[in-house]
Coordinates of C-alpha atoms in Angstrom, one line a residue:
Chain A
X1 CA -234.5 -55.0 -62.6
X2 CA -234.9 -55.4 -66.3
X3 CA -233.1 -58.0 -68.4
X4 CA -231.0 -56.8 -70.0
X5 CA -228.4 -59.8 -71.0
X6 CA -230.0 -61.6 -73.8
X7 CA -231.0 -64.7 -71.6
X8 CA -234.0 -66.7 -72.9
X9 CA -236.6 -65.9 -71.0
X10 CA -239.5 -68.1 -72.2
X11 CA -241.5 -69.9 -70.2
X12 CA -241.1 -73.4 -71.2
X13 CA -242.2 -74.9 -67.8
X14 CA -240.2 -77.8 -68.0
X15 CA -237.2 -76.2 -66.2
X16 CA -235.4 -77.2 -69.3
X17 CA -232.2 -74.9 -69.3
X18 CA -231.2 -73.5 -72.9
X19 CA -229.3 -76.2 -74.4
X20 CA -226.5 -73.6 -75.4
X21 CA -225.9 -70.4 -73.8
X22 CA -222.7 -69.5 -75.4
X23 CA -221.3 -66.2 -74.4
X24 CA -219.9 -63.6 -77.4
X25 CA -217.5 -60.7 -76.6
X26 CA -216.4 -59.2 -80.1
X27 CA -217.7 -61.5 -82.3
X28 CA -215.9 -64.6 -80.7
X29 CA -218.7 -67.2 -79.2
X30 CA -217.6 -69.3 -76.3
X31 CA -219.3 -72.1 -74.4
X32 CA -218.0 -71.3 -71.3
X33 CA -218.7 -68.1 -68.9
X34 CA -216.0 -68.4 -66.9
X35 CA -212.4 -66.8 -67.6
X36 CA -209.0 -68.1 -65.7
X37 CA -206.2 -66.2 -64.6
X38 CA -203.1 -68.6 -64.8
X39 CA -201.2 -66.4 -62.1
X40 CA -200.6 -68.1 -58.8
X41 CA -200.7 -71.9 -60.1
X42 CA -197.5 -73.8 -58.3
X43 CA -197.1 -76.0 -61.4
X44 CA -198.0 -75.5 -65.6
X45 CA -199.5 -79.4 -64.6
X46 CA -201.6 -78.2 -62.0
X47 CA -202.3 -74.8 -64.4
X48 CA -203.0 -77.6 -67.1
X49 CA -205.4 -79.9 -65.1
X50 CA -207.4 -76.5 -64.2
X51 CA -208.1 -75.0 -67.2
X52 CA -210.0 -78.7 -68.3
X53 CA -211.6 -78.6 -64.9
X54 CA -212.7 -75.5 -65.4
X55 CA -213.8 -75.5 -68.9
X56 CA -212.3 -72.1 -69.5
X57 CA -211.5 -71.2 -73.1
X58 CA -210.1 -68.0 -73.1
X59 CA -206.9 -67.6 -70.4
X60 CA -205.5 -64.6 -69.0
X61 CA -201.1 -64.6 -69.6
X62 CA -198.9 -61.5 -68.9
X63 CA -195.7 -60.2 -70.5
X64 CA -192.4 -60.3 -68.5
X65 CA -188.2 -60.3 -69.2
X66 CA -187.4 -63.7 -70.7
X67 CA -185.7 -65.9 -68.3
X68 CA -183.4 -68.2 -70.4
X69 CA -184.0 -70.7 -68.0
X70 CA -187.3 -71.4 -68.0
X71 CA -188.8 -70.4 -71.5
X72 CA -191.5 -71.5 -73.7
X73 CA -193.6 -74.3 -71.4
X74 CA -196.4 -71.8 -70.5
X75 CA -197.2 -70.8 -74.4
X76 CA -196.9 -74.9 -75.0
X77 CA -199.0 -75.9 -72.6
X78 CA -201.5 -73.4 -73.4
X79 CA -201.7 -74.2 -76.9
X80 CA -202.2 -77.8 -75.9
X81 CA -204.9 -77.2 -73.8
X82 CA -206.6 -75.6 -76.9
X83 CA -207.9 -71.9 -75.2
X84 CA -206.7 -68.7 -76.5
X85 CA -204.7 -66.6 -75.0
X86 CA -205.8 -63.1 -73.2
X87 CA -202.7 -61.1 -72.6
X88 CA -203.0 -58.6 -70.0
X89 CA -201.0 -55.1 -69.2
X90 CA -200.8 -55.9 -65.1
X91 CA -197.6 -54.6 -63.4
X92 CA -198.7 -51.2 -65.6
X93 CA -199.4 -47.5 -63.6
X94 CA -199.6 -45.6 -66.8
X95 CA -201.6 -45.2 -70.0
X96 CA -197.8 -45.6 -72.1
X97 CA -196.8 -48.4 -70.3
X98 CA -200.1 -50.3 -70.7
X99 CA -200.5 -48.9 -74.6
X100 CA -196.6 -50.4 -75.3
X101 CA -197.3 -53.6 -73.3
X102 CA -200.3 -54.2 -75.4
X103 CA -198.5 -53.9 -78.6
X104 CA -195.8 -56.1 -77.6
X105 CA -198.5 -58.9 -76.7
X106 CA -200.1 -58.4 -79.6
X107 CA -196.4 -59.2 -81.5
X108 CA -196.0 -62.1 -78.8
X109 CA -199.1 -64.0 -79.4
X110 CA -200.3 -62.2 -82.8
X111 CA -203.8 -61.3 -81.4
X112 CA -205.2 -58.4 -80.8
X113 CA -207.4 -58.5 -77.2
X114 CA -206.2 -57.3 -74.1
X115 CA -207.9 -57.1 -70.9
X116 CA -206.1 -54.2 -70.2
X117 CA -205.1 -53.1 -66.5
X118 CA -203.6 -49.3 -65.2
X119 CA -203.4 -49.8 -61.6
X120 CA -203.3 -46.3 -59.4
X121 CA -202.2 -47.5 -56.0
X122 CA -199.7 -50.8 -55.4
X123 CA -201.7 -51.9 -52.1
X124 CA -205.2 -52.0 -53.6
X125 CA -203.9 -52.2 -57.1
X126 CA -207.3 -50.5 -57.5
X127 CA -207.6 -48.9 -61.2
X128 CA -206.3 -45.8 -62.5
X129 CA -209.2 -44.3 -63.8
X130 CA -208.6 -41.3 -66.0
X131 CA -205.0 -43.6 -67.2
X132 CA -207.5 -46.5 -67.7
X133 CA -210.0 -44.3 -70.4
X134 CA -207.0 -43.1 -72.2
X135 CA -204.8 -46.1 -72.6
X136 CA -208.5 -47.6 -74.0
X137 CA -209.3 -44.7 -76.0
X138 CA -205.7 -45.4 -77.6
X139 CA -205.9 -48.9 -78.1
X140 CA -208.9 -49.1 -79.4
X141 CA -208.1 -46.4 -82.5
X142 CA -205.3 -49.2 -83.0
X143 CA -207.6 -51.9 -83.6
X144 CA -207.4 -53.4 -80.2
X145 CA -210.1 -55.7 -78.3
X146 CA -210.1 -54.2 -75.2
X147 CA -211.3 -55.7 -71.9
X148 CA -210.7 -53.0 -69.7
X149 CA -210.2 -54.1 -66.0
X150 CA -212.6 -51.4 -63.7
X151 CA -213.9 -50.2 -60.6
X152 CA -217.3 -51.0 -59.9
X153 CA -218.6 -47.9 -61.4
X154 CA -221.5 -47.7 -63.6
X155 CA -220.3 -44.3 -64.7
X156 CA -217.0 -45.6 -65.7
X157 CA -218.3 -48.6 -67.0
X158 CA -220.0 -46.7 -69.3
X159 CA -217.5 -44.6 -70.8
X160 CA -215.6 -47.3 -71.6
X161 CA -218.4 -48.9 -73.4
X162 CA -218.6 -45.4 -75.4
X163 CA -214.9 -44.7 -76.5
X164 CA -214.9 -48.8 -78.0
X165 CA -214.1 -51.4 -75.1
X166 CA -215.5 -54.8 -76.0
X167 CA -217.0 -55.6 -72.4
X168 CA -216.1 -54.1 -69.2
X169 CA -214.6 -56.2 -66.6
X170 CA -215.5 -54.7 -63.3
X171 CA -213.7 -56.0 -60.0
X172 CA -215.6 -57.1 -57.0
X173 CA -213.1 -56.4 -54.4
X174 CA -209.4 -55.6 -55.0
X175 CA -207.5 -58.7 -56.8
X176 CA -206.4 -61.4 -54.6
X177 CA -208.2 -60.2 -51.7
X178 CA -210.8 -63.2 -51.8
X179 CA -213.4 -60.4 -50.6
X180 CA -216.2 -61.4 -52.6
X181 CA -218.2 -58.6 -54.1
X182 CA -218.2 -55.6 -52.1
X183 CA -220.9 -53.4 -53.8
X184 CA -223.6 -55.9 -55.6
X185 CA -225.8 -53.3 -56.6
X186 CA -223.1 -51.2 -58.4
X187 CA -222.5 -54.4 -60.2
X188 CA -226.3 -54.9 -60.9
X189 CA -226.1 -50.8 -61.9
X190 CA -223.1 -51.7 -64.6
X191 CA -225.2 -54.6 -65.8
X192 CA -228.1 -52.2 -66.3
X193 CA -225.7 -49.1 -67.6
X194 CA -223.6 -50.8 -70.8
X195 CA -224.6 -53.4 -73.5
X196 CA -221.5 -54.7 -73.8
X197 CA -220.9 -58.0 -71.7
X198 CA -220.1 -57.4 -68.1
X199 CA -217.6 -59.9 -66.7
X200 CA -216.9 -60.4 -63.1
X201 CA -213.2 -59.7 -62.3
X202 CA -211.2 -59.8 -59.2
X203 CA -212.4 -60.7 -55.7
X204 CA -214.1 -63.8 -56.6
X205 CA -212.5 -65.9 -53.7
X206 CA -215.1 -69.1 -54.0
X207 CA -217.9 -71.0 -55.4
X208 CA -220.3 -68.9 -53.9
X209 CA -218.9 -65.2 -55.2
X210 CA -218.7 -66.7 -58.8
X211 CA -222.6 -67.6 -58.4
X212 CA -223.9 -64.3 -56.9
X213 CA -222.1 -62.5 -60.3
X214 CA -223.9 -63.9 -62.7
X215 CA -227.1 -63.9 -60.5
X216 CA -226.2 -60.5 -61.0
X217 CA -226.5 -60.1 -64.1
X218 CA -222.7 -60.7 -65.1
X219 CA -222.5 -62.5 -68.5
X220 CA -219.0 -64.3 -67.2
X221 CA -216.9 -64.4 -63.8
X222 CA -213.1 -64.0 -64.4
X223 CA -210.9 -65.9 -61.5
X224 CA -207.3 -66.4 -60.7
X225 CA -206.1 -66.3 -57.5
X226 CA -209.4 -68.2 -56.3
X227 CA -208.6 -71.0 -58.0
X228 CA -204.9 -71.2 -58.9
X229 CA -204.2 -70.4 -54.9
X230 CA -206.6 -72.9 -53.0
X231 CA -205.8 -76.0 -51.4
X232 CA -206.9 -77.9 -53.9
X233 CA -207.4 -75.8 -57.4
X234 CA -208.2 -79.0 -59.8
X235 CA -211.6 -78.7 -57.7
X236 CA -212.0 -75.3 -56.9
X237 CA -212.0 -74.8 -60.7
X238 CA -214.9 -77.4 -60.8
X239 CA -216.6 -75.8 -58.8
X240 CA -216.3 -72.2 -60.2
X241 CA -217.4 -73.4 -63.2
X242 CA -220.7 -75.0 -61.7
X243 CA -221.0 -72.0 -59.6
X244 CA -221.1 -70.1 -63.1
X245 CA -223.8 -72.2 -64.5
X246 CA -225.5 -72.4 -61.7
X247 CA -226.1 -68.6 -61.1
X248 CA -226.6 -68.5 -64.9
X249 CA -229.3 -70.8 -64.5
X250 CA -230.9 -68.5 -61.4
X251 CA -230.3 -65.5 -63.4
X252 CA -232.4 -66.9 -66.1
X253 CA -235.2 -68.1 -63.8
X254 CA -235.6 -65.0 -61.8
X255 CA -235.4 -65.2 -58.3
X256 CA -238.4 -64.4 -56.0
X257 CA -238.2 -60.7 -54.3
X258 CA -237.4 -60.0 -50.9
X259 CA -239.6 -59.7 -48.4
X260 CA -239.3 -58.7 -44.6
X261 CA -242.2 -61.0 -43.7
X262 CA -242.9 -64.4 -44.4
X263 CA -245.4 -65.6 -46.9
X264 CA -246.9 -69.3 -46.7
X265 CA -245.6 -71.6 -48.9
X266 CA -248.9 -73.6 -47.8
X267 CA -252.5 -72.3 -48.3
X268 CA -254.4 -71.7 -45.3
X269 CA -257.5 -73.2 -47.3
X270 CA -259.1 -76.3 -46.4
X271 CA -256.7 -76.2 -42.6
X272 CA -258.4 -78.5 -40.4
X273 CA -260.5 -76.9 -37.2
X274 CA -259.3 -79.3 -34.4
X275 CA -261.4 -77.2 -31.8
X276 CA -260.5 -75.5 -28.5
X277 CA -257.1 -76.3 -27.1
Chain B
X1 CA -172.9 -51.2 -74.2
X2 CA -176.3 -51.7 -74.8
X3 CA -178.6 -53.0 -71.8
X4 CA -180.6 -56.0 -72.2
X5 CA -183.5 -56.9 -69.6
X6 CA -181.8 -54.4 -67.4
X7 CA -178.6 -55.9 -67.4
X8 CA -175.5 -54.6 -69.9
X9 CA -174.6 -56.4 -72.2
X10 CA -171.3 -55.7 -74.7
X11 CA -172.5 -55.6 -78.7
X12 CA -169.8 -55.5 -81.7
X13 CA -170.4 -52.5 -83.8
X14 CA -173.1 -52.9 -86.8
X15 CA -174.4 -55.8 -85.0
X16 CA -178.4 -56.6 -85.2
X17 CA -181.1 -57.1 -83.1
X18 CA -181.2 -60.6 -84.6
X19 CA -177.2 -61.2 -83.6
X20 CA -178.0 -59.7 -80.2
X21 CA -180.7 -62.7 -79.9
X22 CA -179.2 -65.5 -81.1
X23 CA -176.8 -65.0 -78.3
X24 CA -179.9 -64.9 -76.0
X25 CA -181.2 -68.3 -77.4
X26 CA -183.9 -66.6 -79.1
X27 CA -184.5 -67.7 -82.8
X28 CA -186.6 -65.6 -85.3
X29 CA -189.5 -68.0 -85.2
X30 CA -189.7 -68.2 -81.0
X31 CA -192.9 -68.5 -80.2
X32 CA -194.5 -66.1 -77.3
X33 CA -191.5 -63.4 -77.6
X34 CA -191.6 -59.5 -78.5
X35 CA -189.3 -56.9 -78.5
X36 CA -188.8 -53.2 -77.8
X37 CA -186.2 -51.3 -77.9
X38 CA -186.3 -47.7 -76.3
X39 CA -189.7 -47.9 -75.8
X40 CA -190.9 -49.0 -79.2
X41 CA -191.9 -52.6 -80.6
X42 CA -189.7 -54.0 -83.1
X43 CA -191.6 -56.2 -85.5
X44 CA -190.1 -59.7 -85.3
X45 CA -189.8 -59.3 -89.6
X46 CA -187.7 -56.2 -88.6
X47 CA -185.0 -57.8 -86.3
X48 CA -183.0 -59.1 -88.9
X49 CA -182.2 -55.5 -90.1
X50 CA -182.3 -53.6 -86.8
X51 CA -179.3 -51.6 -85.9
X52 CA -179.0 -51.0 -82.4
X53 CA -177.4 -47.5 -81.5
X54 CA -174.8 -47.8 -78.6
X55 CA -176.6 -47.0 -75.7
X56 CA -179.5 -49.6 -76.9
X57 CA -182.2 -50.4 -74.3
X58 CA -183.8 -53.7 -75.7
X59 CA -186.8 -55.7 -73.6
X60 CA -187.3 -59.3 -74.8
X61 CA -190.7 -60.6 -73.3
X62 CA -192.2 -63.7 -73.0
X63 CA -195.8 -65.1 -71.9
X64 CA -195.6 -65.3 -67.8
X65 CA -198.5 -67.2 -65.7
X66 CA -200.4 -63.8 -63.8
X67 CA -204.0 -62.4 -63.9

């Protein structure tokens, strides 16, 4: 497999791991790899304690009716906790919806990413692929970073790098499903067919998902559900974000290859001759 | 009568976007909200002026937790 994600690969020896190994999607550099959903969290406190435990900078929010009631708190707290906001088009089936939902984030939170979703089926709430290229195609003419949410295609992937998107955010296994990733070599394909950072999105359901992405070849693991919807998500998010740096750090060190047999750890050299049985 | 959020909602003739609002609780410097109206953003500069025809259908949206 060739590398093809920027990761230092000198050979220092000392098992030293790069002191920095920021992450840069559009121009904007950021420490940590891993990208948090703030659906599914039973309390902004809980949503709150997470996003420190999890290091995240960069938080997914959507767009929905105002509700009079309850208005405000979740644009407070995120502003407190210091990360910028990702809005995100989900609840969209078409390229208009998406492209409208888009611009009215962009008024809301006066930036101009989106991690853009056009889902085609509402029990899979797989993507919509041909809705997907042109609601990206149109966003990006408009100035949009887009972060288009995608199957695991390669083929996709790739035309979404060419018409503009800023990464590609592939999913593992449908959202909320917990499934893990499905297909890992069409995820190592998409890692080898655009340049643009891959990132890791929906499926991830625990420490040990988030660690096989970027083993992978993933440049950042996006989770929700995972997190926000465990037992306990404080700790779930500490460990997705050592899962992260963990399969970072194996990524970087390059795993040995499979083999069907076994080969000895120990050299047969110098084994003792004890003499007939 | 205009409909608001998907519910209807009674306006007084020449009144604005902004009027329609401020009855909402929503001032012109709330943070996290946009607006369309028939399908189109209105640019929060632009509420103040915004006439809204009689059969009006206005979205106001705010940040939600999800993804």
């Amino acid at each position: 497999m060739t590398e093809t994600t920027g990761m230092p690969t000198t050979l220092t020896g000392n098992g030293a791991a790069p002191p920095e190994d920021p992450i840069t999607i559009a121009g904007r550099t950021m420490r940590s790899r891993l990208l948090l959903g703030t659906g599914g969290f039973p309390s902004l406190e809980l949503l709150s304690a997470a996003i420190a435990a999890a290091g995240s900078e960069l938080v997914t929010v959507a767009l929905r009716r105002i509700d009079p009631a309850a208005r405000g708190s979740l644009v407070d707290v995120l502003s407190d906790a210091g990360v910028d906001l990702l809005p995100n088009t989900a609840g969209c089936y078409t390229a208009r919806d998406a492209v409208l939902t888009a611009r009215l984030a962009r008024e809301a939170f006066e930036t101009n990413w989106v991690k853009l979703e056009v889902i085609g089926d509402e029990d899979t709430l797989l993507p919509d692929a041909p809705e997907l290229l042109r609601a990206a195609e149109e966003l990006v003419d408009e100035g949009f970073v887009v972060l288009p949410y995608t199957s695991d295609d390669p083929v996709l992937a790739r035309r979404l790098q060419d018409i503009g998107c800023a990464a590609v955010m592939p999913l593992g296994s449908p959202i909320g499903s917990g499934m893990g990733i499905r297909n890992p070599y069409n995820i190592a394909l998409i890692r080898e067919a655009v340049e643009v950072p891959v990132v890791l999105d929906a499926g991830v359901g625990t420490a040990s998902d988030a660690a096989l992405a970027m083993e992978l070849g993933c440049d950042a693991v996006m989770a929700a559900s995972a997190i926000s919807r465990a037992q306990d998500p404080v700790r779930m998010a500490r460990a997705m974000r050592a899962a992260v740096h963990a399969g970072r750090l194996a990524r970087g060190a390059g795993r040995i290859p499979r083999r069907l047999y076994a080969t000895a750890s120990t050299p047969d050299e110098g084994l003792p001759d004890f003499g007939p049985a | 009568m205009i409909v608001v959020n998907g519910e209807s909602f009674d306006v007084r003739p020449g009144e604005t976007l902004a009027a329609v609002l401020d009855r909402l609780d929503v001032s012109p410097h709330a943070r996290g909200v946009a607006v369309a109206v028939d399908g189109e953003v209105v640019p929060r500069a632009c509420w103040e002026l915004f006439a809204l025809a009689e059969d009006a259908r206005v979205e106001v949206l705010t940040a939600m937790q999800g993804g």
